[in-house]
């Protein structure tokens, strides 16, 4: 049985608490698909309710910590060096369409560094968790990134920009470069789960641009503790500010980064 610190226990318990109602709400979405109005309003309420539960539970356990949340934004506590960075429902579009691929993501940033992360996928009861220096876990099992080093054997994940995003040409150039040399590219619609799956060795690499801090905060510490590398696509280390992320196992970071940057040069 893997040892969970008091901090991880607090984060895991909050995620489990919020997930109960979220799962019940997911069951309701199927019924609402056929209604004229559709489930959109219902889902935004489910999202907000999950966030309120996380805020309440984490404040109860650590009353002074600050928050950065997808729905409510910044909530400044008396302790500003500890910040919970939270996405109560990552994969909202999946949830809205009745696709069982979504997660709750809770990261803890301390003095501008990611200290701990929990990503919970309630449909499969998969709890990914990591604390700096303590390794990464899936439920009670230690996880590690894959050992693949050949692009042609590797499976990658990414996120496809949607209506309103401005980076479509760049994305198409990236996709063309990676799909021509790899074993495939997947797009499942939850950046948090893409990072968790990378940490578990299911994907060998992941890239995306235009993300928000809450999409990646927990995932960054989980991937690093699983032995993976995380930077921006440019190689810099300001992912949370730029929204650009390149995360891989420990062997593919240079080749995937070079491939993406070269593809970008061709179109600019
Ligand atoms: P969300 O589900 O919390 O919105 C997938 O590419 C990533 O982009 C997800 O983590 C998703 O987080 C985020 N994203 C933000 N806005 C989106 C949108 N309108 N459509 C799809 N994904 C979006
Ligand atoms: Ca998100």
mmCIF file of N, CA and C in Angstrom, residues 147-203:
data_model
loop_
_atom_site.group_PDB
_atom_site.id
_atom_site.type_symbol
_atom_site.label_atom_id
_atom_site.label_comp_id
_atom_site.label_asym_id
_atom_site.label_seq_id
_atom_site.Cartn_x
_atom_site.Cartn_y
_atom_site.Cartn_z
ATOM 1 N N UNK A 147 9.043 3.614 -21.620
ATOM 2 C CA UNK A 147 10.478 3.591 -21.953
ATOM 3 C C UNK A 147 10.693 3.693 -23.467
ATOM 4 N N UNK A 148 9.656 3.963 -24.223
ATOM 5 C CA UNK A 148 9.809 4.002 -25.689
ATOM 6 C C UNK A 148 10.707 5.163 -26.117
ATOM 7 N N UNK A 149 11.590 4.887 -27.092
ATOM 8 C CA UNK A 149 12.472 5.947 -27.564
ATOM 9 C C UNK A 149 12.350 6.151 -29.065
ATOM 10 N N UNK A 150 11.664 5.237 -29.744
ATOM 11 C CA UNK A 150 11.531 5.380 -31.204
ATOM 12 C C UNK A 150 10.206 6.061 -31.525
ATOM 13 N N UNK A 151 10.280 7.120 -32.317
ATOM 14 C CA UNK A 151 9.070 7.852 -32.693
ATOM 15 C C UNK A 151 8.068 6.911 -33.371
ATOM 16 N N UNK A 152 8.574 6.022 -34.217
ATOM 17 C CA UNK A 152 7.652 5.189 -35.000
ATOM 18 C C UNK A 152 6.876 4.186 -34.134
ATOM 19 N N UNK A 153 7.352 3.949 -32.908
ATOM 20 C CA UNK A 153 6.620 3.030 -32.011
ATOM 21 C C UNK A 153 5.781 3.795 -30.992
ATOM 22 N N UNK A 154 5.851 5.121 -31.024
ATOM 23 C CA UNK A 154 5.257 5.919 -29.945
ATOM 24 C C UNK A 154 3.868 6.435 -30.275
ATOM 25 N N UNK A 155 3.060 6.541 -29.209
ATOM 26 C CA UNK A 155 1.685 7.034 -29.329
ATOM 27 C C UNK A 155 1.592 8.377 -28.606
ATOM 28 N N UNK A 156 1.078 9.366 -29.312
ATOM 29 C CA UNK A 156 1.035 10.720 -28.762
ATOM 30 C C UNK A 156 -0.398 11.188 -28.559
ATOM 31 N N UNK A 157 -0.552 12.147 -27.654
ATOM 32 C CA UNK A 157 -1.856 12.781 -27.431
ATOM 33 C C UNK A 157 -1.715 14.276 -27.653
ATOM 34 N N UNK A 158 -2.800 14.896 -28.061
ATOM 35 C CA UNK A 158 -2.812 16.344 -28.227
ATOM 36 C C UNK A 158 -4.229 16.850 -28.025
ATOM 37 N N UNK A 159 -4.421 18.150 -28.175
ATOM 38 C CA UNK A 159 -5.770 18.725 -28.117
ATOM 39 C C UNK A 159 -6.006 19.492 -29.402
ATOM 40 N N UNK A 160 -7.153 19.279 -30.022
ATOM 41 C CA UNK A 160 -7.461 19.972 -31.283
ATOM 42 C C UNK A 160 -8.143 21.297 -30.956
ATOM 43 N N UNK A 161 -7.611 22.414 -31.487
ATOM 44 C CA UNK A 161 -8.273 23.695 -31.216
ATOM 45 C C UNK A 161 -9.712 23.687 -31.719
ATOM 46 N N UNK A 162 -10.567 24.448 -31.039
ATOM 47 C CA UNK A 162 -11.999 24.462 -31.365
ATOM 48 C C UNK A 162 -12.365 25.832 -31.909
ATOM 49 N N UNK A 163 -13.620 25.982 -32.260
ATOM 50 C CA UNK A 163 -14.120 27.270 -32.763
ATOM 51 C C UNK A 163 -13.798 28.379 -31.756
ATOM 52 N N UNK A 164 -13.197 29.427 -32.237
ATOM 53 C CA UNK A 164 -12.834 30.514 -31.327
ATOM 54 C C UNK A 164 -11.354 30.509 -31.010
ATOM 55 N N UNK A 165 -10.696 29.351 -31.135
ATOM 56 C CA UNK A 165 -9.241 29.305 -30.912
ATOM 57 C C UNK A 165 -8.560 29.836 -32.179
ATOM 58 N N UNK A 166 -7.356 30.469 -32.006
ATOM 59 C CA UNK A 166 -6.763 31.132 -33.169
ATOM 60 C C UNK A 166 -5.570 30.387 -33.749
ATOM 61 N N UNK A 167 -5.270 29.226 -33.184
ATOM 62 C CA UNK A 167 -4.010 28.564 -33.555
ATOM 63 C C UNK A 167 -4.206 27.389 -34.516
ATOM 64 N N UNK A 168 -5.225 27.430 -35.363
ATOM 65 C CA UNK A 168 -5.513 26.283 -36.234
ATOM 66 C C UNK A 168 -4.377 25.941 -37.215
ATOM 67 N N UNK A 169 -3.784 26.919 -37.942
ATOM 68 C CA UNK A 169 -2.704 26.565 -38.874
ATOM 69 C C UNK A 169 -1.505 25.928 -38.169
ATOM 70 N N UNK A 170 -1.139 26.479 -36.999
ATOM 71 C CA UNK A 170 -0.010 25.938 -36.236
ATOM 72 C C UNK A 170 -0.304 24.496 -35.814
ATOM 73 N N UNK A 171 -1.536 24.272 -35.341
ATOM 74 C CA UNK A 171 -1.900 22.921 -34.919
ATOM 75 C C UNK A 171 -1.813 21.932 -36.074
ATOM 76 N N UNK A 172 -2.309 22.328 -37.254
ATOM 77 C CA UNK A 172 -2.296 21.416 -38.408
ATOM 78 C C UNK A 172 -0.860 21.069 -38.806
ATOM 79 N N UNK A 173 0.040 22.049 -38.713
ATOM 80 C CA UNK A 173 1.454 21.795 -39.029
ATOM 81 C C UNK A 173 2.056 20.807 -38.021
ATOM 82 N N UNK A 174 1.740 21.025 -36.735
ATOM 83 C CA UNK A 174 2.223 20.102 -35.683
ATOM 84 C C UNK A 174 1.700 18.689 -35.934
ATOM 85 N N UNK A 175 0.408 18.602 -36.205
ATOM 86 C CA UNK A 175 -0.222 17.284 -36.367
ATOM 87 C C UNK A 175 0.377 16.531 -37.553
ATOM 88 N N UNK A 176 0.541 17.246 -38.659
ATOM 89 C CA UNK A 176 1.089 16.594 -39.852
ATOM 90 C C UNK A 176 2.485 16.041 -39.574
ATOM 91 N N UNK A 177 3.300 16.847 -38.873
ATOM 92 C CA UNK A 177 4.670 16.410 -38.580
ATOM 93 C C UNK A 177 4.656 15.158 -37.700
ATOM 94 N N UNK A 178 3.817 15.154 -36.663
ATOM 95 C CA UNK A 178 3.849 14.025 -35.719
ATOM 96 C C UNK A 178 3.187 12.784 -36.309
ATOM 97 N N UNK A 179 2.070 12.963 -37.016
ATOM 98 C CA UNK A 179 1.380 11.760 -37.512
ATOM 99 C C UNK A 179 2.189 11.057 -38.598
ATOM 100 N N UNK A 180 3.063 11.799 -39.315
ATOM 101 C CA UNK A 180 3.827 11.127 -40.378
ATOM 102 C C UNK A 180 4.974 10.275 -39.863
ATOM 103 N N UNK A 181 5.379 10.477 -38.610
ATOM 104 C CA UNK A 181 6.529 9.687 -38.126
ATOM 105 C C UNK A 181 6.195 8.792 -36.930
ATOM 106 N N UNK A 182 4.953 8.854 -36.418
ATOM 107 C CA UNK A 182 4.671 8.137 -35.165
ATOM 108 C C UNK A 182 3.681 6.999 -35.365
ATOM 109 N N UNK A 183 3.401 6.327 -34.282
ATOM 110 C CA UNK A 183 2.459 5.218 -34.304
ATOM 111 C C UNK A 183 1.013 5.704 -34.182
ATOM 112 N N UNK A 184 0.833 7.014 -33.991
ATOM 113 C CA UNK A 184 -0.530 7.565 -33.951
ATOM 114 C C UNK A 184 -0.666 8.733 -32.997
ATOM 115 N N UNK A 185 -1.749 9.479 -33.187
ATOM 116 C CA UNK A 185 -2.052 10.638 -32.348
ATOM 117 C C UNK A 185 -3.500 10.510 -31.881
ATOM 118 N N UNK A 186 -3.721 10.696 -30.572
ATOM 119 C CA UNK A 186 -5.074 10.613 -30.001
ATOM 120 C C UNK A 186 -5.523 11.974 -29.510
ATOM 121 N N UNK A 187 -6.847 12.177 -29.498
ATOM 122 C CA UNK A 187 -7.416 13.442 -29.019
ATOM 123 C C UNK A 187 -8.662 13.114 -28.219
ATOM 124 N N UNK A 188 -8.517 13.033 -26.900
ATOM 125 C CA UNK A 188 -9.643 12.613 -26.070
ATOM 126 C C UNK A 188 -10.338 13.764 -25.343
ATOM 127 N N UNK A 189 -9.785 14.982 -25.367
ATOM 128 C CA UNK A 189 -10.541 16.135 -24.887
ATOM 129 C C UNK A 189 -10.415 16.495 -23.413
ATOM 130 N N UNK A 190 -9.431 15.920 -22.715
ATOM 131 C CA UNK A 190 -9.163 16.356 -21.344
ATOM 132 C C UNK A 190 -7.644 16.426 -21.169
ATOM 133 N N UNK A 191 -7.123 17.633 -21.099
ATOM 134 C CA UNK A 191 -5.672 17.792 -20.974
ATOM 135 C C UNK A 191 -5.161 17.159 -19.677
ATOM 136 N N UNK A 192 -5.950 17.285 -18.604
ATOM 137 C CA UNK A 192 -5.530 16.705 -17.320
ATOM 138 C C UNK A 192 -5.359 15.191 -17.457
ATOM 139 N N UNK A 193 -6.316 14.537 -18.117
ATOM 140 C CA UNK A 193 -6.200 13.079 -18.274
ATOM 141 C C UNK A 193 -5.094 12.706 -19.267
ATOM 142 N N UNK A 194 -4.852 13.551 -20.276
ATOM 143 C CA UNK A 194 -3.731 13.279 -21.183
ATOM 144 C C UNK A 194 -2.433 13.203 -20.377
ATOM 145 N N UNK A 195 -2.257 14.143 -19.444
ATOM 146 C CA UNK A 195 -1.037 14.159 -18.627
ATOM 147 C C UNK A 195 -0.991 12.956 -17.683
ATOM 148 N N UNK A 196 -2.139 12.620 -17.103
ATOM 149 C CA UNK A 196 -2.191 11.464 -16.196
ATOM 150 C C UNK A 196 -1.859 10.170 -16.956
ATOM 151 N N UNK A 197 -2.393 10.026 -18.154
ATOM 152 C CA UNK A 197 -2.141 8.820 -18.959
ATOM 153 C C UNK A 197 -0.680 8.750 -19.393
ATOM 154 N N UNK A 198 -0.097 9.906 -19.679
ATOM 155 C CA UNK A 198 1.333 9.944 -20.013
ATOM 156 C C UNK A 198 2.155 9.446 -18.815
ATOM 157 N N UNK A 199 1.791 9.925 -17.630
ATOM 158 C CA UNK A 199 2.503 9.512 -16.409
ATOM 159 C C UNK A 199 2.388 8.006 -16.193
ATOM 160 N N UNK A 200 1.255 7.424 -16.610
ATOM 161 C CA UNK A 200 1.033 5.981 -16.412
ATOM 162 C C UNK A 200 1.636 5.153 -17.551
ATOM 163 N N UNK A 201 2.307 5.812 -18.497
ATOM 164 C CA UNK A 201 2.968 5.085 -19.586
ATOM 165 C C UNK A 201 2.037 4.697 -20.724
ATOM 166 N N UNK A 202 0.809 5.216 -20.726
ATOM 167 C CA UNK A 202 -0.146 4.864 -21.792
ATOM 168 C C UNK A 202 0.168 5.648 -23.062
ATOM 169 N N UNK A 203 0.437 6.937 -22.917
ATOM 170 C CA UNK A 203 0.951 7.745 -24.030
ATOM 171 C C UNK A 203 2.444 7.924 -23.808
#
